[in-house]
mmCIF file of C-alpha atoms and ligand atoms in Angstrom:
data_model
loop_
_atom_site.group_PDB
_atom_site.id
_atom_site.type_symbol
_atom_site.label_atom_id
_atom_site.label_comp_id
_atom_site.label_asym_id
_atom_site.label_seq_id
_atom_site.Cartn_x
_atom_site.Cartn_y
_atom_site.Cartn_z
ATOM 1 C CA MET A 1 -53.977 22.765 215.213
ATOM 2 C CA LYS A 2 -50.183 22.722 216.409
ATOM 3 C CA ALA A 3 -47.118 20.699 215.652
ATOM 4 C CA VAL A 4 -43.309 20.765 215.627
ATOM 5 C CA LEU A 5 -42.039 23.474 212.857
ATOM 6 C CA VAL A 6 -38.388 22.866 211.766
ATOM 7 C CA ALA A 7 -36.610 26.473 211.791
ATOM 8 C CA ASP A 8 -33.697 27.449 209.054
ATOM 9 C CA ASP A 9 -31.286 26.840 211.808
ATOM 10 C CA HIS A 10 -33.365 23.390 212.339
ATOM 11 C CA SER A 11 -34.172 23.970 215.624
ATOM 12 C CA LEU A 12 -37.803 23.060 216.699
ATOM 13 C CA SER A 13 -40.956 24.813 218.153
ATOM 14 C CA TRP A 14 -44.579 23.843 218.814
ATOM 15 C CA ALA A 15 -46.018 26.202 216.195
ATOM 16 C CA GLU A 16 -49.848 26.416 214.601
ATOM 17 C CA PHE A 17 -50.126 24.997 211.049
ATOM 18 C CA ASP A 18 -53.587 24.534 208.967
ATOM 19 C CA ALA A 19 -55.592 21.146 210.107
ATOM 20 C CA PRO A 20 -55.080 18.351 207.554
ATOM 21 C CA SER A 21 -57.791 17.854 204.763
ATOM 22 C CA VAL A 22 -59.458 14.749 204.533
ATOM 23 C CA GLY A 23 -59.247 12.530 201.300
ATOM 24 C CA PRO A 24 -62.139 10.118 200.533
ATOM 25 C CA ASN A 25 -60.522 7.520 201.622
ATOM 26 C CA ASP A 26 -58.555 9.027 205.039
ATOM 27 C CA VAL A 27 -59.818 8.934 208.405
ATOM 28 C CA LEU A 28 -58.454 11.528 210.424
ATOM 29 C CA ILE A 29 -56.526 10.737 213.675
ATOM 30 C CA ARG A 30 -56.560 12.803 216.807
ATOM 31 C CA ILE A 31 -53.160 12.129 217.887
ATOM 32 C CA HIS A 32 -52.269 11.473 221.278
ATOM 33 C CA ALA A 33 -48.978 9.732 221.159
ATOM 34 C CA THR A 34 -46.109 9.576 218.271
ATOM 35 C CA ALA A 35 -42.904 8.255 217.323
ATOM 36 C CA ILE A 36 -39.244 8.975 216.727
ATOM 37 C CA ASN A 37 -37.467 7.215 213.671
ATOM 38 C CA ARG A 38 -34.002 7.802 212.283
ATOM 39 C CA ALA A 39 -34.824 9.442 209.122
ATOM 40 C CA ASP A 40 -36.938 12.048 211.253
ATOM 41 C CA LEU A 41 -33.425 13.396 212.087
ATOM 42 C CA MET A 42 -32.048 13.582 208.837
ATOM 43 C CA GLN A 43 -35.306 15.242 207.751
ATOM 44 C CA ARG A 44 -35.075 17.983 210.317
ATOM 45 C CA ARG A 45 -31.721 18.649 208.675
ATOM 46 C CA GLY A 46 -32.848 19.154 205.491
ATOM 47 C CA PHE A 47 -31.449 15.860 204.242
ATOM 48 C CA TYR A 48 -34.751 13.321 203.542
ATOM 49 C CA PRO A 49 -37.474 15.308 202.168
ATOM 50 C CA PRO A 50 -41.201 14.717 202.150
ATOM 51 C CA PRO A 51 -42.200 11.852 199.060
ATOM 52 C CA PRO A 52 -44.949 14.130 196.962
ATOM 53 C CA GLY A 53 -48.073 15.121 198.569
ATOM 54 C CA ALA A 54 -46.904 13.791 201.743
ATOM 55 C CA SER A 55 -47.065 16.466 205.014
ATOM 56 C CA PRO A 56 -44.274 18.645 205.708
ATOM 57 C CA ILE A 57 -44.238 18.032 209.328
ATOM 58 C CA MET A 58 -41.678 15.626 210.658
ATOM 59 C CA GLY A 59 -43.372 11.776 212.057
ATOM 60 C CA LEU A 60 -44.019 8.602 210.276
ATOM 61 C CA GLU A 61 -46.061 7.070 212.832
ATOM 62 C CA CYS A 62 -49.262 7.586 215.522
ATOM 63 C CA ALA A 63 -51.612 6.610 217.844
ATOM 64 C CA GLY A 64 -55.057 7.929 218.902
ATOM 65 C CA GLU A 65 -58.481 8.175 218.063
ATOM 66 C CA VAL A 66 -60.246 8.390 214.911
ATOM 67 C CA ILE A 67 -62.473 11.975 215.143
ATOM 68 C CA ASP A 68 -63.487 12.127 211.687
ATOM 69 C CA THR A 69 -63.584 9.939 208.283
ATOM 70 C CA GLY A 70 -63.851 10.115 204.704
ATOM 71 C CA ALA A 71 -66.933 9.644 202.930
ATOM 72 C CA ASP A 72 -65.088 6.358 200.778
ATOM 73 C CA CYS A 73 -63.821 4.828 204.406
ATOM 74 C CA THR A 74 -65.229 1.388 204.474
ATOM 75 C CA ARG A 75 -63.480 0.435 208.744
ATOM 76 C CA TYR A 76 -63.344 2.473 211.233
ATOM 77 C CA GLN A 77 -65.515 4.888 212.665
ATOM 78 C CA VAL A 78 -65.154 8.258 215.046
ATOM 79 C CA GLY A 79 -64.006 6.836 218.936
ATOM 80 C CA ASP A 80 -61.695 3.979 217.362
ATOM 81 C CA ARG A 81 -58.716 3.759 219.163
ATOM 82 C CA VAL A 82 -55.938 3.120 215.879
ATOM 83 C CA CYS A 83 -52.106 3.431 214.887
ATOM 84 C CA ALA A 84 -51.230 3.881 211.535
ATOM 85 C CA LEU A 85 -48.447 4.520 208.965
ATOM 86 C CA LEU A 86 -47.416 7.869 207.976
ATOM 87 C CA ALA A 87 -45.604 9.638 204.807
ATOM 88 C CA GLY A 88 -45.201 12.533 207.646
ATOM 89 C CA GLY A 89 -47.048 14.540 210.037
ATOM 90 C CA GLY A 90 -46.748 13.177 213.099
ATOM 91 C CA TYR A 91 -45.496 15.521 214.924
ATOM 92 C CA SER A 92 -48.897 16.964 215.495
ATOM 93 C CA GLU A 93 -52.132 16.860 216.753
ATOM 94 C CA LEU A 94 -53.724 15.736 213.754
ATOM 95 C CA ALA A 95 -52.804 13.561 210.978
ATOM 96 C CA ALA A 96 -55.013 12.450 208.024
ATOM 97 C CA VAL A 97 -54.056 9.053 206.356
ATOM 98 C CA HIS A 98 -55.153 6.228 203.995
ATOM 99 C CA GLU A 99 -57.312 3.788 205.959
ATOM 100 C CA GLY A 100 -55.552 1.013 204.663
ATOM 101 C CA SER A 101 -52.507 2.602 206.783
ATOM 102 C CA VAL A 102 -54.242 2.418 209.906
ATOM 103 C CA LEU A 103 -54.907 -0.455 212.258
ATOM 104 C CA PRO A 104 -56.742 -0.890 215.503
ATOM 105 C CA ILE A 105 -53.979 -0.291 218.818
ATOM 106 C CA PRO A 106 -53.580 -4.219 219.895
ATOM 107 C CA ALA A 107 -55.797 -4.745 222.827
ATOM 108 C CA GLY A 108 -54.444 -4.137 225.774
ATOM 109 C CA LEU A 109 -51.630 -1.453 224.854
ATOM 110 C CA SER A 110 -51.387 2.425 225.639
ATOM 111 C CA ASP A 111 -51.634 5.090 223.004
ATOM 112 C CA LYS A 112 -47.767 5.413 224.049
ATOM 113 C CA GLU A 113 -47.208 1.766 222.792
ATOM 114 C CA GLY A 114 -49.497 1.955 219.648
ATOM 115 C CA ALA A 115 -47.537 4.573 218.469
ATOM 116 C CA ALA A 116 -44.397 2.415 218.677
ATOM 117 C CA LEU A 117 -45.619 0.032 216.500
ATOM 118 C CA PRO A 118 -46.270 1.201 212.972
ATOM 119 C CA GLU A 119 -42.947 2.150 211.298
ATOM 120 C CA VAL A 120 -40.650 -0.764 212.947
ATOM 121 C CA PHE A 121 -43.053 -3.441 212.450
ATOM 122 C CA ALA A 122 -43.986 -2.759 208.647
ATOM 123 C CA THR A 123 -40.484 -2.304 207.673
ATOM 124 C CA ALA A 124 -39.038 -5.560 209.522
ATOM 125 C CA TRP A 125 -42.035 -7.234 208.787
ATOM 126 C CA LEU A 126 -41.895 -5.781 204.417
ATOM 127 C CA ASN A 127 -37.842 -6.575 204.263
ATOM 128 C CA LEU A 128 -37.521 -9.793 206.522
ATOM 129 C CA PHE A 129 -40.814 -11.583 204.883
ATOM 130 C CA MET A 130 -42.269 -9.793 202.027
ATOM 131 C CA GLU A 131 -39.181 -8.960 200.223
ATOM 132 C CA ALA A 132 -36.593 -11.510 201.541
ATOM 133 C CA GLY A 133 -39.542 -14.582 201.858
ATOM 134 C CA LEU A 134 -37.318 -15.736 205.150
ATOM 135 C CA GLN A 135 -38.678 -19.095 205.416
ATOM 136 C CA PRO A 136 -38.572 -20.970 208.984
ATOM 137 C CA GLY A 137 -35.283 -22.091 210.170
ATOM 138 C CA GLU A 138 -33.467 -20.102 207.414
ATOM 139 C CA LYS A 139 -30.229 -17.830 209.809
ATOM 140 C CA VAL A 140 -30.266 -13.958 209.557
ATOM 141 C CA ILE A 141 -28.213 -11.509 210.318
ATOM 142 C CA ILE A 142 -29.908 -8.300 211.934
ATOM 143 C CA HIS A 143 -27.810 -4.967 211.970
ATOM 144 C CA ALA A 144 -28.028 -2.239 214.397
ATOM 145 C CA GLY A 145 -29.999 -4.575 216.465
ATOM 146 C CA ALA A 146 -30.768 -2.311 219.204
ATOM 147 C CA SER A 147 -32.576 0.199 216.515
ATOM 148 C CA GLY A 148 -36.481 0.317 216.783
ATOM 149 C CA VAL A 149 -36.341 -1.696 213.397
ATOM 150 C CA GLY A 150 -33.713 -3.892 214.764
ATOM 151 C CA THR A 151 -35.759 -4.911 218.119
ATOM 152 C CA THR A 152 -38.925 -5.850 216.555
ATOM 153 C CA ALA A 153 -36.616 -7.975 213.709
ATOM 154 C CA ILE A 154 -35.497 -10.110 216.544
ATOM 155 C CA GLN A 155 -38.790 -10.467 217.796
ATOM 156 C CA LEU A 156 -40.197 -11.389 214.408
ATOM 157 C CA CYS A 157 -37.614 -13.760 213.444
ATOM 158 C CA LYS A 158 -37.724 -15.367 217.276
ATOM 159 C CA ALA A 159 -41.514 -15.907 217.020
ATOM 160 C CA PHE A 160 -41.307 -17.177 212.829
ATOM 161 C CA GLY A 161 -38.616 -19.792 213.744
ATOM 162 C CA SER A 162 -35.611 -18.256 212.261
ATOM 163 C CA PRO A 163 -32.331 -17.888 214.820
ATOM 164 C CA CYS A 164 -30.402 -14.087 214.312
ATOM 165 C CA PHE A 165 -26.648 -12.604 214.817
ATOM 166 C CA VAL A 166 -27.047 -8.608 215.928
ATOM 167 C CA THR A 167 -24.654 -6.598 215.631
ATOM 168 C CA LEU A 168 -24.793 -3.655 218.020
ATOM 169 C CA GLY A 169 -22.769 -0.679 220.012
ATOM 170 C CA SER A 170 -22.226 -2.228 223.306
ATOM 171 C CA GLU A 171 -21.927 -4.990 225.388
ATOM 172 C CA GLU A 172 -25.133 -4.313 227.041
ATOM 173 C CA LYS A 173 -27.344 -3.702 224.470
ATOM 174 C CA LEU A 174 -26.213 -6.842 223.611
ATOM 175 C CA LYS A 175 -27.458 -8.450 226.200
ATOM 176 C CA THR A 176 -30.580 -6.670 226.490
ATOM 177 C CA CYS A 177 -31.001 -8.179 222.298
ATOM 178 C CA LEU A 178 -30.396 -11.799 224.027
ATOM 179 C CA GLU A 179 -32.652 -11.454 225.890
ATOM 180 C CA MET A 180 -35.204 -10.544 223.177
ATOM 181 C CA GLY A 181 -34.459 -13.468 221.328
ATOM 182 C CA ALA A 182 -31.157 -13.082 219.577
ATOM 183 C CA ALA A 183 -28.647 -16.137 219.388
ATOM 184 C CA ALA A 184 -25.548 -14.324 219.029
ATOM 185 C CA GLY A 185 -23.988 -10.879 218.503
ATOM 186 C CA ALA A 186 -21.446 -8.565 218.098
ATOM 187 C CA VAL A 187 -20.172 -5.243 219.382
ATOM 188 C CA ARG A 188 -20.002 -3.036 216.433
ATOM 189 C CA HIS A 189 -16.650 -1.004 218.030
ATOM 190 C CA ASP A 190 -14.789 -4.430 218.799
ATOM 191 C CA GLY A 191 -13.794 -4.857 215.419
ATOM 192 C CA PRO A 192 -15.386 -6.454 212.497
ATOM 193 C CA PHE A 193 -18.275 -8.892 212.833
ATOM 194 C CA LEU A 194 -17.340 -11.241 209.859
ATOM 195 C CA GLU A 195 -15.513 -13.942 212.028
ATOM 196 C CA ALA A 196 -18.401 -14.154 214.926
ATOM 197 C CA ALA A 197 -20.787 -14.029 212.227
ATOM 198 C CA GLN A 198 -19.414 -17.029 210.240
ATOM 199 C CA SER A 199 -19.500 -18.926 213.386
ATOM 200 C CA PHE A 200 -23.064 -18.003 213.896
ATOM 201 C CA ALA A 201 -23.729 -19.378 210.180
ATOM 202 C CA ASP A 202 -21.890 -22.527 210.843
ATOM 203 C CA GLY A 203 -20.573 -22.969 207.168
ATOM 204 C CA VAL A 204 -23.827 -22.979 205.586
ATOM 205 C CA GLY A 205 -24.319 -19.044 204.948
ATOM 206 C CA ILE A 206 -26.519 -16.748 206.007
ATOM 207 C CA ASP A 207 -29.482 -16.623 204.670
ATOM 208 C CA VAL A 208 -31.080 -12.910 205.027
ATOM 209 C CA ILE A 209 -29.608 -9.746 206.208
ATOM 210 C CA LEU A 210 -31.717 -6.908 207.126
ATOM 211 C CA ASP A 211 -28.501 -4.031 207.093
ATOM 212 C CA PRO A 212 -28.849 -0.387 207.564
ATOM 213 C CA VAL A 213 -25.485 0.038 207.941
ATOM 214 C CA GLY A 214 -24.706 -0.195 204.118
ATOM 215 C CA ALA A 215 -21.250 0.600 202.142
ATOM 216 C CA GLY A 216 -19.128 -0.257 205.279
ATOM 217 C CA TYR A 217 -20.707 -4.274 206.286
ATOM 218 C CA PHE A 218 -21.294 -4.723 202.204
ATOM 219 C CA GLU A 219 -18.202 -7.192 201.279
ATOM 220 C CA ASP A 220 -18.379 -8.772 204.872
ATOM 221 C CA ASN A 221 -22.294 -9.164 204.333
ATOM 222 C CA LEU A 222 -21.458 -11.116 200.878
ATOM 223 C CA LYS A 223 -19.047 -12.799 202.276
ATOM 224 C CA LEU A 224 -21.414 -14.009 204.858
ATOM 225 C CA LEU A 225 -24.155 -14.696 202.243
ATOM 226 C CA GLY A 226 -25.204 -18.551 201.802
ATOM 227 C CA LEU A 227 -25.910 -20.092 198.354
ATOM 228 C CA GLY A 228 -29.600 -18.325 197.485
ATOM 229 C CA GLY A 229 -28.972 -15.613 200.468
ATOM 230 C CA ARG A 230 -30.378 -12.304 200.277
ATOM 231 C CA LEU A 231 -29.102 -8.890 201.369
ATOM 232 C CA VAL A 232 -31.823 -6.476 201.906
ATOM 233 C CA LEU A 233 -30.750 -3.037 202.521
ATOM 234 C CA ILE A 234 -32.947 -0.183 204.363
ATOM 235 C CA GLY A 235 -30.467 2.745 204.794
ATOM 236 C CA LEU A 236 -27.248 3.701 204.442
ATOM 237 C CA MET A 237 -25.928 4.827 207.748
ATOM 238 C CA SER A 238 -21.903 4.261 206.662
ATOM 239 C CA GLY A 239 -22.989 5.541 202.971
ATOM 240 C CA THR A 240 -23.247 4.930 199.826
ATOM 241 C CA LYS A 241 -20.518 3.997 197.636
ATOM 242 C CA THR A 242 -18.774 0.512 197.599
ATOM 243 C CA GLU A 243 -17.234 -2.060 195.665
ATOM 244 C CA LEU A 244 -19.344 -5.635 194.432
ATOM 245 C CA ASP A 245 -17.597 -8.406 193.536
ATOM 246 C CA LEU A 246 -20.729 -9.916 191.059
ATOM 247 C CA ALA A 247 -18.704 -13.649 190.572
ATOM 248 C CA GLN A 248 -18.993 -13.955 194.499
ATOM 249 C CA LEU A 249 -23.088 -12.425 193.489
ATOM 250 C CA MET A 250 -23.465 -14.896 190.904
ATOM 251 C CA MET A 251 -22.011 -18.160 192.509
ATOM 252 C CA LYS A 252 -24.045 -17.975 195.125
ATOM 253 C CA ARG A 253 -26.937 -17.197 193.532
ATOM 254 C CA ALA A 254 -27.316 -14.193 195.753
ATOM 255 C CA ARG A 255 -29.466 -11.270 195.447
ATOM 256 C CA VAL A 256 -29.028 -7.482 196.791
ATOM 257 C CA ILE A 257 -32.337 -5.859 197.624
ATOM 258 C CA GLY A 258 -33.032 -2.196 198.199
ATOM 259 C CA SER A 259 -36.266 -1.041 199.856
ATOM 260 C CA THR A 260 -37.771 1.839 201.277
ATOM 261 C CA LEU A 261 -41.630 2.178 202.791
ATOM 262 C CA ARG A 262 -42.339 5.630 202.907
ATOM 263 C CA ALA A 263 -42.865 6.694 199.239
ATOM 264 C CA ARG A 264 -44.416 3.314 198.542
ATOM 265 C CA PRO A 265 -48.233 3.360 196.969
ATOM 266 C CA VAL A 266 -50.903 3.488 199.438
ATOM 267 C CA GLU A 267 -52.547 -0.014 198.161
ATOM 268 C CA GLU A 268 -48.356 -1.361 198.811
ATOM 269 C CA LYS A 269 -48.540 -0.148 202.440
ATOM 270 C CA ALA A 270 -52.026 -1.624 202.823
ATOM 271 C CA GLU A 271 -50.898 -5.213 201.827
ATOM 272 C CA ILE A 272 -48.567 -4.672 204.353
ATOM 273 C CA MET A 273 -50.422 -3.715 207.120
ATOM 274 C CA ALA A 274 -52.908 -6.398 206.147
ATOM 275 C CA GLN A 275 -49.908 -8.787 207.064
ATOM 276 C CA LEU A 276 -49.413 -7.106 210.277
ATOM 277 C CA GLU A 277 -52.568 -7.270 211.090
ATOM 278 C CA GLU A 278 -52.979 -11.218 210.651
ATOM 279 C CA LYS A 279 -49.944 -12.603 211.590
ATOM 280 C CA VAL A 280 -48.473 -10.443 214.257
ATOM 281 C CA TRP A 281 -50.884 -7.833 215.857
ATOM 282 C CA PRO A 282 -52.221 -11.580 218.191
ATOM 283 C CA LYS A 283 -48.344 -11.885 218.614
ATOM 284 C CA ILE A 284 -48.522 -8.729 220.399
ATOM 285 C CA GLU A 285 -52.278 -9.454 222.519
ATOM 286 C CA SER A 286 -51.041 -12.283 223.530
ATOM 287 C CA GLY A 287 -47.790 -11.022 224.652
ATOM 288 C CA GLU A 288 -45.189 -12.970 222.651
ATOM 289 C CA ILE A 289 -43.960 -9.628 220.677
ATOM 290 C CA LYS A 290 -43.679 -6.398 222.231
ATOM 291 C CA PRO A 291 -43.211 -2.782 221.613
ATOM 292 C CA VAL A 292 -40.247 -1.980 223.004
ATOM 293 C CA ILE A 293 -39.651 1.527 224.181
ATOM 294 C CA GLU A 294 -36.557 3.237 225.469
ATOM 295 C CA GLN A 295 -37.949 6.669 226.968
ATOM 296 C CA VAL A 296 -41.351 8.893 226.448
ATOM 297 C CA PHE A 297 -41.134 12.646 226.038
ATOM 298 C CA PRO A 298 -43.733 14.969 226.352
ATOM 299 C CA ILE A 299 -43.824 16.265 222.359
ATOM 300 C CA ALA A 300 -42.826 19.826 224.033
ATOM 301 C CA GLU A 301 -39.391 18.536 224.737
ATOM 302 C CA VAL A 302 -39.072 16.820 221.424
ATOM 303 C CA SER A 303 -35.294 18.525 220.734
ATOM 304 C CA GLU A 304 -33.863 16.628 223.969
ATOM 305 C CA ALA A 305 -35.508 13.440 222.622
ATOM 306 C CA HIS A 306 -34.000 13.813 219.025
ATOM 307 C CA GLU A 307 -30.670 14.102 221.189
ATOM 308 C CA LEU A 308 -31.290 11.200 222.908
ATOM 309 C CA VAL A 309 -32.100 8.940 219.381
ATOM 310 C CA ALA A 310 -28.701 10.694 217.839
ATOM 311 C CA SER A 311 -26.574 9.607 221.343
ATOM 312 C CA ASP A 312 -27.021 5.888 219.461
ATOM 313 C CA LYS A 313 -27.713 5.261 223.071
ATOM 314 C CA THR A 314 -31.504 3.826 222.964
ATOM 315 C CA THR A 315 -32.464 0.807 222.866
ATOM 316 C CA GLY A 316 -36.187 0.613 220.634
ATOM 317 C CA LYS A 317 -38.007 3.580 220.178
ATOM 318 C CA VAL A 318 -38.591 6.926 222.164
ATOM 319 C CA VAL A 319 -41.928 7.789 221.927
ATOM 320 C CA LEU A 320 -43.723 11.451 222.270
ATOM 321 C CA ALA A 321 -46.501 11.670 224.279
ATOM 322 C CA VAL A 322 -48.641 14.851 222.244
ATOM 323 C CA GLU A 323 -51.598 15.982 224.568
ATOM 324 C CA SER A 324 -54.221 18.434 223.482
HETATM 325 N N1 NAP B 401 -35.622 1.650 204.663
HETATM 326 C C1 NAP B 401 -36.722 1.986 205.033
HETATM 327 O O1 NAP B 401 -37.964 1.618 205.160
HETATM 328 C C2 NAP B 401 -36.922 2.160 206.854
HETATM 329 C C3 NAP B 401 -37.372 2.163 207.480
HETATM 330 C C4 NAP B 401 -37.393 1.921 208.695
HETATM 331 C C5 NAP B 401 -35.505 2.349 209.384
HETATM 332 N N2 NAP B 401 -34.551 2.347 207.719
HETATM 333 C C6 NAP B 401 -33.506 2.623 209.040
HETATM 334 O O2 NAP B 401 -33.410 1.628 210.120
HETATM 335 C C7 NAP B 401 -31.914 2.018 210.924
HETATM 336 C C8 NAP B 401 -32.894 2.057 211.814
HETATM 337 O O3 NAP B 401 -33.673 3.085 212.171
HETATM 338 P P1 NAP B 401 -34.363 3.278 213.503
HETATM 339 O O4 NAP B 401 -35.343 4.178 213.204
HETATM 340 O O5 NAP B 401 -34.925 1.801 213.913
HETATM 341 O O6 NAP B 401 -32.798 3.537 214.268
HETATM 342 P P2 NAP B 401 -32.413 3.787 215.796
HETATM 343 O O7 NAP B 401 -33.611 3.632 216.551
HETATM 344 O O8 NAP B 401 -32.683 5.551 215.557
HETATM 345 O O9 NAP B 401 -30.919 3.160 216.085
HETATM 346 C C9 NAP B 401 -30.313 3.336 214.984
HETATM 347 C C10 NAP B 401 -28.861 2.785 215.534
HETATM 348 O O10 NAP B 401 -28.058 2.283 214.653
HETATM 349 C C11 NAP B 401 -27.091 2.481 215.222
HETATM 350 N N3 NAP B 401 -25.622 3.330 214.526
HETATM 351 C C12 NAP B 401 -25.678 4.592 213.898
HETATM 352 N N4 NAP B 401 -25.060 4.590 213.080
HETATM 353 C C13 NAP B 401 -24.190 3.989 212.745
HETATM 354 C C14 NAP B 401 -22.747 3.060 211.855
HETATM 355 N N5 NAP B 401 -21.986 3.814 210.993
HETATM 356 N N6 NAP B 401 -23.287 2.088 211.411
HETATM 357 C C15 NAP B 401 -23.352 1.026 212.482
HETATM 358 N N7 NAP B 401 -24.546 1.139 212.858
HETATM 359 C C16 NAP B 401 -24.802 2.768 213.589
HETATM 360 C C17 NAP B 401 -26.656 3.035 216.413
HETATM 361 O O11 NAP B 401 -26.822 1.496 217.602
HETATM 362 P P3 NAP B 401 -25.300 0.967 217.902
HETATM 363 O O12 NAP B 401 -24.606 1.750 218.076
HETATM 364 O O13 NAP B 401 -26.184 -0.255 218.853
HETATM 365 O O14 NAP B 401 -24.821 0.384 216.470
HETATM 366 C C18 NAP B 401 -28.074 3.424 216.192
HETATM 367 O O15 NAP B 401 -28.928 3.466 217.744
HETATM 368 C C19 NAP B 401 -32.221 3.610 209.945
HETATM 369 O O16 NAP B 401 -31.077 3.388 209.074
HETATM 370 C C20 NAP B 401 -33.331 3.908 209.197
HETATM 371 O O17 NAP B 401 -32.918 4.814 208.193
HETATM 372 C C21 NAP B 401 -35.255 2.072 206.853
#
């Protein structure tokens, strides 16, 4: 099979690889589309190695057609149209993945739209609802609101009744996120978001903050949390080291939660996917929640697609179409 090879100088090419082996609980997917995640840019530079046992090929999600199933698979059959959360191996023609990480492509969606779902929906659902226990009516801050994860989190907050405030990189992105359902926001290049977020918090504090930025936002995040607030750290785009006022954390009875998705055991991923299928897939099929796609590139243009993601100019996902 063909897949994207990363050379020692980090350049990318479409090269020959061995096909993946199919375990008893795996389905083998002929990939029609995959999508880019921020983590791929780090993996390409050698900063985010795949977890033990995962494919060394980049790519955390895919959509396509089942072409084989392991002996113990119970749910999927050859020919099913599916999308899947991967620990690696999405920038490829074939992926073998535990059936618990696989979901049907929601009715009415194309393969390219299906490929834009797994990683960001699993991340946003896991961290807002399973880790932070978000309840209807609670107030949320979503940092990097126009990112793949951010645009998903905005739509989930709206659909499940939680007003959200976003931070992001431009007025244009802010306008799009407000149209998508955010209640208010701040452009990060205009200065600290603290004041605008305090006015959104309206004196009672924020209940849940979904933060991929890390060190640079930590102090203001803590100031904004209300009693019993939860800060979920899912990325460290501004750095890893900061100071923590323990008194503030304690007096607010607040929680700081660190969370990653990729290296979780297959059983935990299966639980996340099952909740998505039950609670979110019907809202995608009804059109209430939509995949947000900035642009689709043929996989031969993966380098240009990575450049676009790295430019911070995207809103939502960049998808790669894979022609076999
Ligand atoms: N823990 C997990 O399991 C998990 C899973 C998936 C993703 N993530 C993390 O979630 C984040 C979003 O991922 P994604 O793939 O959806 O990203 P994405 O679509 O590539 O968007 C990332 C956005 O972050 C903003 N940004 C970049 N550098 C920044 C900085 N130094 N400070 C503040 N904002 C910055 C930029 O938007 P603006 O210019 O508009 O601000 C950029 O477009 C990433 O940090 C990723 O690593 C974590």
